[in-house]
mmCIF file of C-alpha atoms in Angstrom:
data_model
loop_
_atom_site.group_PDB
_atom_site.id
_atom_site.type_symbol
_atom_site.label_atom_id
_atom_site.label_comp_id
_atom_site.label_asym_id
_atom_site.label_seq_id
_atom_site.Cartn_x
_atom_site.Cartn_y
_atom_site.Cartn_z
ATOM 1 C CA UNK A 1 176.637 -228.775 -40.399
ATOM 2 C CA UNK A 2 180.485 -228.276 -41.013
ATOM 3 C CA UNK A 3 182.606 -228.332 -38.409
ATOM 4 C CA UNK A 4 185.808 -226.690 -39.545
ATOM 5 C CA UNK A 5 189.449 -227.101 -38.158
ATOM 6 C CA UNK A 6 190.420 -223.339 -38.043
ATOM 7 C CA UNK A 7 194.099 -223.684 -36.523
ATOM 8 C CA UNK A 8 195.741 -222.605 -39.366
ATOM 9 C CA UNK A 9 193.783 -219.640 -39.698
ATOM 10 C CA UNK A 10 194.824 -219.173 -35.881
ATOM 11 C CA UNK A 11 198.495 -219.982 -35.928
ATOM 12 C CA UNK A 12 199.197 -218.587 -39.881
ATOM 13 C CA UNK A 13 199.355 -215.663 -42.251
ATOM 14 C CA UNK A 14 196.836 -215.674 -45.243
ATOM 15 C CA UNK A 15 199.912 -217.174 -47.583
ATOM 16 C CA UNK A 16 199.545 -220.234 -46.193
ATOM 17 C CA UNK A 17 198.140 -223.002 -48.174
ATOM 18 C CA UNK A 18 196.641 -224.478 -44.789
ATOM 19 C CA UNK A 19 194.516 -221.054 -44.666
ATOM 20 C CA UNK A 20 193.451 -220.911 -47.712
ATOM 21 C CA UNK A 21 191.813 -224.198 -47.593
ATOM 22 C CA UNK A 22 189.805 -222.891 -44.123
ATOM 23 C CA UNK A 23 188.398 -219.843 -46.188
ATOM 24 C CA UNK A 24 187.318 -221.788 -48.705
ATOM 25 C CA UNK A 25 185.251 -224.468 -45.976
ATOM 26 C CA UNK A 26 184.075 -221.144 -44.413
ATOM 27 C CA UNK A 27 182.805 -219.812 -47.495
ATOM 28 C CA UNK A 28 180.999 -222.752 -48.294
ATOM 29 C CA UNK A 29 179.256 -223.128 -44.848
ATOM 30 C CA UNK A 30 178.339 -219.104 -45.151
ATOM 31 C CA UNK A 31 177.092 -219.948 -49.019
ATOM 32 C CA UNK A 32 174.912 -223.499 -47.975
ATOM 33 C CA UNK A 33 173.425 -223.061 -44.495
ATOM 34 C CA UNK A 34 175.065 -220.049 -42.411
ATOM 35 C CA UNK A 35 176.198 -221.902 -39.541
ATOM 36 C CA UNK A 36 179.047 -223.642 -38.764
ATOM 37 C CA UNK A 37 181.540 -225.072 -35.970
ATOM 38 C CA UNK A 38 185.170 -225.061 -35.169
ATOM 39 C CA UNK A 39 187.044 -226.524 -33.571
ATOM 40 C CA UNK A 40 191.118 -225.691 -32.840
ATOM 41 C CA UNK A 41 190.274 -222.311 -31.795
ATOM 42 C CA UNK A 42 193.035 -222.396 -29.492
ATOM 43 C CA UNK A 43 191.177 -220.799 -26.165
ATOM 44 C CA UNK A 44 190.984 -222.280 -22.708
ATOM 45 C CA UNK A 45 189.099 -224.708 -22.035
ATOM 46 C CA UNK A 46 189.535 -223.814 -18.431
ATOM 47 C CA UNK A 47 188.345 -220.236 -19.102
ATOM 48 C CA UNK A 48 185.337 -222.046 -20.628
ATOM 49 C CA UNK A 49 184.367 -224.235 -17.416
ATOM 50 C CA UNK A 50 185.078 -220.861 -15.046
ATOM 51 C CA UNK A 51 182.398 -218.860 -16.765
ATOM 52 C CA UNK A 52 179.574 -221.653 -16.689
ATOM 53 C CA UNK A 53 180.370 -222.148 -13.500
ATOM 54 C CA UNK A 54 180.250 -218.347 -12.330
ATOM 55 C CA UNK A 55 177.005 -218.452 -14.473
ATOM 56 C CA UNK A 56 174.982 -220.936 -12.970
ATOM 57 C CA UNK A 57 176.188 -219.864 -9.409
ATOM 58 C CA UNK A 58 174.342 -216.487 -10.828
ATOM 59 C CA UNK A 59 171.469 -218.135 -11.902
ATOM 60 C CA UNK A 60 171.078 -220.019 -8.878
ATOM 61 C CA UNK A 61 170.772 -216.727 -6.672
ATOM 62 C CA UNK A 62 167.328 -215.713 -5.930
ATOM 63 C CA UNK A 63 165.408 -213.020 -8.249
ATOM 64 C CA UNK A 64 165.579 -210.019 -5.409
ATOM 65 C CA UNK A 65 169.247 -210.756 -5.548
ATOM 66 C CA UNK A 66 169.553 -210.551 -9.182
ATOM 67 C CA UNK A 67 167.337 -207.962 -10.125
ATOM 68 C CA UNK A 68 170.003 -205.960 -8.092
ATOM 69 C CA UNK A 69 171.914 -205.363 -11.811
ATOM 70 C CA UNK A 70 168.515 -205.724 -13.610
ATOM 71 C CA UNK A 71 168.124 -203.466 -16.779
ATOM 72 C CA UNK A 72 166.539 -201.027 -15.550
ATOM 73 C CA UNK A 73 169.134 -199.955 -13.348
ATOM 74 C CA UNK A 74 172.170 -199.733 -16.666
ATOM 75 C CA UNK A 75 170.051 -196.899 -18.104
ATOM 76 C CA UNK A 76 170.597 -196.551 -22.229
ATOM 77 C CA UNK A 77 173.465 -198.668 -22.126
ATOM 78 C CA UNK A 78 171.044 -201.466 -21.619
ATOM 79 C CA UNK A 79 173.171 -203.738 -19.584
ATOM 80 C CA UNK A 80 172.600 -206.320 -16.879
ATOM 81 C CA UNK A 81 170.009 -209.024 -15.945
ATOM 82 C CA UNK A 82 166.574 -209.767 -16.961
ATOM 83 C CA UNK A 83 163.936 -212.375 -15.721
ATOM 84 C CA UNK A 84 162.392 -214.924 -17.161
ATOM 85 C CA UNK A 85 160.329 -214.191 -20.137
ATOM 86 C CA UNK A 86 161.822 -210.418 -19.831
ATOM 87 C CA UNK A 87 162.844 -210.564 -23.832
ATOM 88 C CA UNK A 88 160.884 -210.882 -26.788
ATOM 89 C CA UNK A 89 161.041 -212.346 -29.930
ATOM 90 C CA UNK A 90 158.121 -211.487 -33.076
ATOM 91 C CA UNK A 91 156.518 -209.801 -29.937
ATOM 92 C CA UNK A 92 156.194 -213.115 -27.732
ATOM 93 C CA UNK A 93 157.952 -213.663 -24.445
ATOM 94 C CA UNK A 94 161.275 -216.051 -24.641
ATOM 95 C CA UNK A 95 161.286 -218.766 -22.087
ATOM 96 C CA UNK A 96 164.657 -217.788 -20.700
ATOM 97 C CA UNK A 97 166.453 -215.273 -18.608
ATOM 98 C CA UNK A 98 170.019 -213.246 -19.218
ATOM 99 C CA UNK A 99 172.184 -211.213 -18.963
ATOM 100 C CA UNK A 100 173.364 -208.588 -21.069
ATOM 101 C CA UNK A 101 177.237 -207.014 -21.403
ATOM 102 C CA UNK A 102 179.120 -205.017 -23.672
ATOM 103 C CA UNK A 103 182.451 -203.381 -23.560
ATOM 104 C CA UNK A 104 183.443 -201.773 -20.889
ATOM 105 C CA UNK A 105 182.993 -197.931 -21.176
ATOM 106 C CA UNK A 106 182.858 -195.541 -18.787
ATOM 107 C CA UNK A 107 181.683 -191.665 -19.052
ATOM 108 C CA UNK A 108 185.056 -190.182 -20.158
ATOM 109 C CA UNK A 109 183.651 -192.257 -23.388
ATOM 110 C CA UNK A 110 182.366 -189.374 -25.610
ATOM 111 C CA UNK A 111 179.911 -192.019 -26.748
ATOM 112 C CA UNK A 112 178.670 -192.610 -23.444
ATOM 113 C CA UNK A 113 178.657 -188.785 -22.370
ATOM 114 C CA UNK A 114 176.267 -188.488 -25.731
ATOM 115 C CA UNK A 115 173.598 -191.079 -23.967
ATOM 116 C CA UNK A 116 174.547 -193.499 -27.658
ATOM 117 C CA UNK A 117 172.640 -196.259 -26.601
ATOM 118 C CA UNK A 118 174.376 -199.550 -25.854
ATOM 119 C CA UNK A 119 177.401 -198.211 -24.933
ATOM 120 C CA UNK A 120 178.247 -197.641 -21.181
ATOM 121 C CA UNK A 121 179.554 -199.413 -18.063
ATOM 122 C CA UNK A 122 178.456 -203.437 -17.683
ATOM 123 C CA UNK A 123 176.812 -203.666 -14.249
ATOM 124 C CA UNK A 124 178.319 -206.793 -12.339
ATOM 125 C CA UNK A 125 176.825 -208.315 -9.098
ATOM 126 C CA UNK A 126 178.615 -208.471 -5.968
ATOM 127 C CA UNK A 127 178.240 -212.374 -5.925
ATOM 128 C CA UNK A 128 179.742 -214.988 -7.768
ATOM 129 C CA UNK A 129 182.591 -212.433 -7.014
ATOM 130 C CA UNK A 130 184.587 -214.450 -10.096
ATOM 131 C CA UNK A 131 181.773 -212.994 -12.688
ATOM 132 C CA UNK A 132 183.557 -209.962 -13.739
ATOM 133 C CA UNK A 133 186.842 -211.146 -14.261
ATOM 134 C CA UNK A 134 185.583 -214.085 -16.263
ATOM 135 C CA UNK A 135 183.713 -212.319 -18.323
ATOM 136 C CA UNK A 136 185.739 -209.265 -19.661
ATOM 137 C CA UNK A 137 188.403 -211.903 -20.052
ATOM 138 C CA UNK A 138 185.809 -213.837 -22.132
ATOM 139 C CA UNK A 139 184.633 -211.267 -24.105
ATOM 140 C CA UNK A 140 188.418 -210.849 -25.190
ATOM 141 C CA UNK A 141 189.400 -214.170 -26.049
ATOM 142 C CA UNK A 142 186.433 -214.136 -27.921
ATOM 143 C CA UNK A 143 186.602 -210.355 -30.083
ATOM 144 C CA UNK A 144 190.194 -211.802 -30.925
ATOM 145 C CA UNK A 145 188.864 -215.099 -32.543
ATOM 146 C CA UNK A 146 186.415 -213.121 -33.649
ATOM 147 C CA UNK A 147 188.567 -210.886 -35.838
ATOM 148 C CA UNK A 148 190.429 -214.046 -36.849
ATOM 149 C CA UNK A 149 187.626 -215.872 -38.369
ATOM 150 C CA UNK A 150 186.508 -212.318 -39.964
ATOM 151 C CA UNK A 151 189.824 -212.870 -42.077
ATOM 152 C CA UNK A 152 188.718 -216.212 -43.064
ATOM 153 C CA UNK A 153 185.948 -215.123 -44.266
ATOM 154 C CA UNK A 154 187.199 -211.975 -45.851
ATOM 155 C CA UNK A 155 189.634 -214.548 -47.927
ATOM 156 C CA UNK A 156 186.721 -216.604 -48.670
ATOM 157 C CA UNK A 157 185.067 -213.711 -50.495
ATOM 158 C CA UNK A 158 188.438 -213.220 -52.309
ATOM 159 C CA UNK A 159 189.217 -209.470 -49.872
ATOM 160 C CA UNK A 160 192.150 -209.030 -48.605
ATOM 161 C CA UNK A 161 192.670 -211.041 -45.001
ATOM 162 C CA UNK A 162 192.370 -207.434 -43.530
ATOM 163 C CA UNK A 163 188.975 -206.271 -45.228
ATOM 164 C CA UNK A 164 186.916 -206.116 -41.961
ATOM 165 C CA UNK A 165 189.269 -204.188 -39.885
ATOM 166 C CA UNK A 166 190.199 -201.955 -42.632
ATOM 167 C CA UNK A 167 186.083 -201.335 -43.314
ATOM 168 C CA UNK A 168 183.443 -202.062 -40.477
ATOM 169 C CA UNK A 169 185.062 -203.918 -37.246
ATOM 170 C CA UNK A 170 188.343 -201.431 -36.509
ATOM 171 C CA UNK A 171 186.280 -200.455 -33.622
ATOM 172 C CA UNK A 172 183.331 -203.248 -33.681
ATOM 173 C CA UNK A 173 179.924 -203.193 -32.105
ATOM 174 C CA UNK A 174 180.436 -206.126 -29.248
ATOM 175 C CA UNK A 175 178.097 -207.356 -27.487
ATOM 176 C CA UNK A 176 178.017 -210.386 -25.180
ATOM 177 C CA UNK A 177 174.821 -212.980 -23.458
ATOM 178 C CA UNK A 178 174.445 -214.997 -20.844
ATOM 179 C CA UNK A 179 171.113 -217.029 -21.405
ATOM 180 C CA UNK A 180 169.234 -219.757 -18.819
ATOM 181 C CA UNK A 181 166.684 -221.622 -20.797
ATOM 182 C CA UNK A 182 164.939 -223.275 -17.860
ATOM 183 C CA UNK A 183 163.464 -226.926 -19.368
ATOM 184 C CA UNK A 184 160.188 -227.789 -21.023
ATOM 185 C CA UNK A 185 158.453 -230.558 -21.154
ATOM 186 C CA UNK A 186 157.007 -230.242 -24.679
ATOM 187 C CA UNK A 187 155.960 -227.979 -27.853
ATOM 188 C CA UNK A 188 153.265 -226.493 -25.838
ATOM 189 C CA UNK A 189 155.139 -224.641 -23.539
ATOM 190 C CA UNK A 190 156.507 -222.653 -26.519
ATOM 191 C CA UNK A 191 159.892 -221.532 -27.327
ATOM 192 C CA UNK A 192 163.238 -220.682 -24.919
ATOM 193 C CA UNK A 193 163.899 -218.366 -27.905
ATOM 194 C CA UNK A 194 161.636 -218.216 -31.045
ATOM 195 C CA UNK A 195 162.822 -218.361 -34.763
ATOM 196 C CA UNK A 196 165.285 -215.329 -35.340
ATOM 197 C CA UNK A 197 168.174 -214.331 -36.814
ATOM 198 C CA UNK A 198 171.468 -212.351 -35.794
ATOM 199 C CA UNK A 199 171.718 -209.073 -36.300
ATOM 200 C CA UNK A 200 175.620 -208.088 -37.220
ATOM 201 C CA UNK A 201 178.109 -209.780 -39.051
ATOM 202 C CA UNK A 202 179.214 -212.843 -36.466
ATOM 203 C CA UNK A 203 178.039 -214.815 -33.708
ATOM 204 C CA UNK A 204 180.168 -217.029 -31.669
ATOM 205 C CA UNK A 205 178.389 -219.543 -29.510
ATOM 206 C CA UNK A 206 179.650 -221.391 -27.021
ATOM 207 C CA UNK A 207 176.327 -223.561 -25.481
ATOM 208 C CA UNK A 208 176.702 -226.094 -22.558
ATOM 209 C CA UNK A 209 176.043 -229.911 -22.678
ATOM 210 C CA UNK A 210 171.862 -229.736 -23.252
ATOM 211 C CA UNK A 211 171.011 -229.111 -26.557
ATOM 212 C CA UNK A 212 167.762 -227.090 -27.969
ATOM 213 C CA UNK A 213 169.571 -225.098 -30.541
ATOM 214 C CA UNK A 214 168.006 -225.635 -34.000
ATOM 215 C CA UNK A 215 168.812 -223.925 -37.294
ATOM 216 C CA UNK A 216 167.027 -224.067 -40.538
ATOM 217 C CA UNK A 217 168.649 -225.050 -43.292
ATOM 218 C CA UNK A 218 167.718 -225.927 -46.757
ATOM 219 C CA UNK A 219 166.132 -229.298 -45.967
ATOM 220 C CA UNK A 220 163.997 -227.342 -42.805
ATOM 221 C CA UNK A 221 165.254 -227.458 -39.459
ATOM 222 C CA UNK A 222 167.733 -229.692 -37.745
ATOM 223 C CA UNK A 223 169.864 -229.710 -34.114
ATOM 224 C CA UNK A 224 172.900 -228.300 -33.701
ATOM 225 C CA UNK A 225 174.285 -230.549 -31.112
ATOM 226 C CA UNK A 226 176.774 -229.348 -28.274
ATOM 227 C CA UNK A 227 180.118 -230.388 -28.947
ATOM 228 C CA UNK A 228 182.677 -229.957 -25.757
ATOM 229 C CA UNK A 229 185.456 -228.126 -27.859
ATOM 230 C CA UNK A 230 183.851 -226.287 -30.436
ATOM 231 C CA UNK A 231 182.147 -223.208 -30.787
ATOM 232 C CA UNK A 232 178.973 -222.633 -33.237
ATOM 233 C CA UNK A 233 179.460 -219.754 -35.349
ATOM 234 C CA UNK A 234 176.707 -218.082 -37.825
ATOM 235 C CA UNK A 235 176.338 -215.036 -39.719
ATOM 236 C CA UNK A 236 173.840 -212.286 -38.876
ATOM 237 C CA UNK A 237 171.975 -209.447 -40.815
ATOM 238 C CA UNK A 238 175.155 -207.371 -41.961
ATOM 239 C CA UNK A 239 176.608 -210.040 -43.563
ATOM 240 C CA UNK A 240 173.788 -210.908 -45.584
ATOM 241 C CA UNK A 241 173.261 -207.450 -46.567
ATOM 242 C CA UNK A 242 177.034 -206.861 -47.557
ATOM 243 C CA UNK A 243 176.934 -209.894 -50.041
ATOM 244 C CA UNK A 244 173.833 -209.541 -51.325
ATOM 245 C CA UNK A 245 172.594 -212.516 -50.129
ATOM 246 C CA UNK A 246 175.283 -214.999 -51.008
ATOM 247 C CA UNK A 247 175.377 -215.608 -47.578
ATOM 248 C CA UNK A 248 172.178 -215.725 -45.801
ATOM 249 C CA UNK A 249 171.566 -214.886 -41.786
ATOM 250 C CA UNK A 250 169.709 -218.585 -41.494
ATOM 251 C CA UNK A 251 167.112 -217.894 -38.632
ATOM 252 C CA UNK A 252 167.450 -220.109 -35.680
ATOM 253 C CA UNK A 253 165.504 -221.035 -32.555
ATOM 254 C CA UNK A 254 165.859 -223.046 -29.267
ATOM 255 C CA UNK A 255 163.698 -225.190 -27.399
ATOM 256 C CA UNK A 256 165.280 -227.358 -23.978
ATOM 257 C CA UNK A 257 163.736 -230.003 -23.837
ATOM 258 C CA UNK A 258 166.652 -231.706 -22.115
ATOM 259 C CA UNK A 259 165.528 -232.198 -18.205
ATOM 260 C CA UNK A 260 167.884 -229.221 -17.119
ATOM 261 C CA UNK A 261 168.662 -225.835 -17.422
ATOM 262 C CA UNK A 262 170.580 -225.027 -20.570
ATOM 263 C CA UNK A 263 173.396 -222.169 -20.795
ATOM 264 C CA UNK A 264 174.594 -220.785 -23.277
ATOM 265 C CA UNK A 265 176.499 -218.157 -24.261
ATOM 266 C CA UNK A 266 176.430 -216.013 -27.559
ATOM 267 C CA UNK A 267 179.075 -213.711 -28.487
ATOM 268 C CA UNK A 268 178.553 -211.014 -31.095
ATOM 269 C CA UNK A 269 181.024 -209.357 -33.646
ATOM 270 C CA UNK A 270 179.303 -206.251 -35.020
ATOM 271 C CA UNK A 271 180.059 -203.550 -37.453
ATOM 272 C CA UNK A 272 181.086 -200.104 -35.673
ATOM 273 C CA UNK A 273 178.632 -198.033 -34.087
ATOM 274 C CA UNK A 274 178.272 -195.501 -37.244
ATOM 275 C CA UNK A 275 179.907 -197.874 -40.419
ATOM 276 C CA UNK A 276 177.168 -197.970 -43.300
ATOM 277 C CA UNK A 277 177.217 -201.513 -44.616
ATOM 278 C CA UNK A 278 177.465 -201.185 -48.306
ATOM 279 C CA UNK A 279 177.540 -204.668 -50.694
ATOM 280 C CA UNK A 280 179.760 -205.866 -52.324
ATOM 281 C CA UNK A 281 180.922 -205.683 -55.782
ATOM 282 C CA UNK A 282 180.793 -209.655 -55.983
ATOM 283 C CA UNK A 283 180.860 -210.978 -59.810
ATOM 284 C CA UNK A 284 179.027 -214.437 -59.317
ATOM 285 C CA UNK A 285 174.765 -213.882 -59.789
ATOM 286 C CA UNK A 286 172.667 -212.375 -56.765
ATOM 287 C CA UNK A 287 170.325 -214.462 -55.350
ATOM 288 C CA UNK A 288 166.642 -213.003 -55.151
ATOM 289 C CA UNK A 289 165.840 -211.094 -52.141
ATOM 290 C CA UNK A 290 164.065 -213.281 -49.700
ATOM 291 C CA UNK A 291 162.046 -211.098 -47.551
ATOM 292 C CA UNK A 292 159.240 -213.361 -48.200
ATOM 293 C CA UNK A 293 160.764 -216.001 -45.971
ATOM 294 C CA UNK A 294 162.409 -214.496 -43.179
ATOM 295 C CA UNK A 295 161.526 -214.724 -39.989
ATOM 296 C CA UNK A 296 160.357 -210.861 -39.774
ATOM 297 C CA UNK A 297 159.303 -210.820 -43.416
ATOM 298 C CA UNK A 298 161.705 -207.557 -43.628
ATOM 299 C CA UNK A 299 164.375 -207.004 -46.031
ATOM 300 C CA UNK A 300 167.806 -206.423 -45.066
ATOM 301 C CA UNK A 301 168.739 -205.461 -48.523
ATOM 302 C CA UNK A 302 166.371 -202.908 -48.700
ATOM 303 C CA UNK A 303 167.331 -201.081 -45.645
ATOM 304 C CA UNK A 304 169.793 -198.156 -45.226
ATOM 305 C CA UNK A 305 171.757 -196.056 -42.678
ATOM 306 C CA UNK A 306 174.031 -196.428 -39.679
ATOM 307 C CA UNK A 307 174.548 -199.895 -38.403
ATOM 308 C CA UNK A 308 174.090 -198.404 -34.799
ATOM 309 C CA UNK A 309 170.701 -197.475 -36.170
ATOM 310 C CA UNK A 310 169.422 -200.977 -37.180
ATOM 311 C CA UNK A 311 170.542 -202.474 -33.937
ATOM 312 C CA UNK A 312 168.823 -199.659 -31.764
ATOM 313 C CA UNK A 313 165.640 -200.406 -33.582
ATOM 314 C CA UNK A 314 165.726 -204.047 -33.309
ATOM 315 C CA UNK A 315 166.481 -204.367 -29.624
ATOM 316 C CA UNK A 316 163.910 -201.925 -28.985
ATOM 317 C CA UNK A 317 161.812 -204.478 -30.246
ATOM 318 C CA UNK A 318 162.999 -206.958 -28.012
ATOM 319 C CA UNK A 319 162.296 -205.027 -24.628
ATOM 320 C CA UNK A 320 159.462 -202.334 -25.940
ATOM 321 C CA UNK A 321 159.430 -201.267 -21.964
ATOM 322 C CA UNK A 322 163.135 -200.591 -21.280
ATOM 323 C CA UNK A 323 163.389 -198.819 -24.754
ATOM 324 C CA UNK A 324 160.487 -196.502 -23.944
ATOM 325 C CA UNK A 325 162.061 -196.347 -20.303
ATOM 326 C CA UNK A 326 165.180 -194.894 -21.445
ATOM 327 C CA UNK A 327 164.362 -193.058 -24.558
ATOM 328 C CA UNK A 328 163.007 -189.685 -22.281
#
């Protein structure tokens, strides 16, 4: 899997002939396997170490404590914690517990005062006291590299740097985990998360020092191992759809097998609530639909509408009970 120097994209304008080479090693990553690291992101490492910390001091708390901010209790903004084997994937419990945030809106939000779901206040526990602050100031540092690595890949499809902003992310869907994949000592305990894919247009992971991630690429699966200063990035759904399949959501899974509990912590870049996700006119030949493979033998090429539709209906999927919970 690349792993893809991305300072100049940081630091420069889209003139530069630094940048240009970055698109290009983006673009080919999207076009071969859909996943890819980099590295010279330019964010803290020190903001990095505060949140696992904060995490696993959550983690470590006992499960009356926690279920304090459990789902149930962030209505249809479907925020906060849930235990393990709370979330499904293809129907079949994960091996893992979370947490779930997004940005922070409260009920002056017209979106909010409409009941949209996923949108709303995060719910925070009162201990690690540190949470909060770490994450909102996570979930920034990582919606503006984000919308930096959105322009390398808008240059990679030969758009303007701007294309994204301009189109679907001016006001993006963003949503933010917290996962604790507790260890297994084999294949037979199943899967801390089963074979899946994304659902938007980026995800930016940031996992701890245990490994379990695996990604499917076109020789089958292989690891993705943890590196300390780079993030793993892969496309979802939306950007599949909008290219026609040039560049494919590659479906991923995890299994932690390591001894310990694994963290990690996925960050998504999403279109806008209500952006329809149209392809693009791209010249070079369109690959065949591949339904047939995917993980959820669906096609995102044949489906149309709202994104905010498509990613109500899939994590309805994903917790059945909280969806028919907060759908009265």
């Amino acid at each position: 899997m690349a792993v893809i120097d991305v300072a100049p994209l940081v630091a420069g304008g889209p003139e530069a002939a630094e940048v240009a080479e970055v698109a290009r090693a983006i673009d080919a990553a999207c076009r071969e396997v859909g996943f890819f690291s980099v590295v010279g992101h330019g964010v803290d490492p020190s903001l990095a170490s505060r949140l696992e910390t904060s995490a696993r001091e959550f983690f470590a708390l006992s499960d009356d404590e926690k279920a304090r901010i459990a789902m149930r209790h962030g209505g249809r903004a479907w925020r906060g914690w849930f235990p393990l084997g709370g979330e499904l994937t293809a129907g079949v419990a994960d091996l893992k517990e979370g947490l779930y945030f997004g940005r922070e809106l409260d009920g002056r939000d017209p979106r909010v005062a409409a009941g949209v779901p996923l949108h709303g206040p995060n719910l925070f526990p009162p201990r690690p006291s540190g949470l909060r602050e770490v994450v909102l100031a996570w979930m920034e540092a990582m919606e503006r590299l984000g919308r930096v690595l959105m322009r390398g890949v808008a240059l990679g499809l030969g758009l303007p740097a701007s294309w994204f902003d301009d189109h679907l992310t001016g006001d993006p869907t963003v949503l933010f985990r917290i996962f604790r994949y507790p260890p297994v000592s084999g294949a037979s305990e199943g899967w801390g998360v089963a074979e899946h894919t994304d659902y938007g247009l980026l995800t930016i992971l940031l996992q701890d020092r245990h490994g379990g991630l695996e990604v499917r690429g076109p020789g089958g699966w292989m690891p993705v191992p943890p590196r300390s200063d780079a993030f793993v990035c892969n496309i979802g759904d939306m950007l599949d759809r909008l290219t026609e399949g040039r560049y494919r959501s590659t479906a991923h899974r995890v299994r932690n097998t390591s001894g310990h509990d694994r963290l990690s912590f996925p960050f998504f870049l999403d279109p806008a609530w209500d952006a329809q996700v149209v392809p693009l006119p791209l010249i070079d030949p369109r690959p065949a639909d591949d339904a047939g493979q995917r993980w959820d033998r669906t096609s995102v090429h044949a489906w149309d509408g709202r994104y905010g539709d498509y990613l109500t209906a899939k994590v309805a999927k994903v917790f059945p009970d909280l969806f028919a919970a907060t759908s009265n």
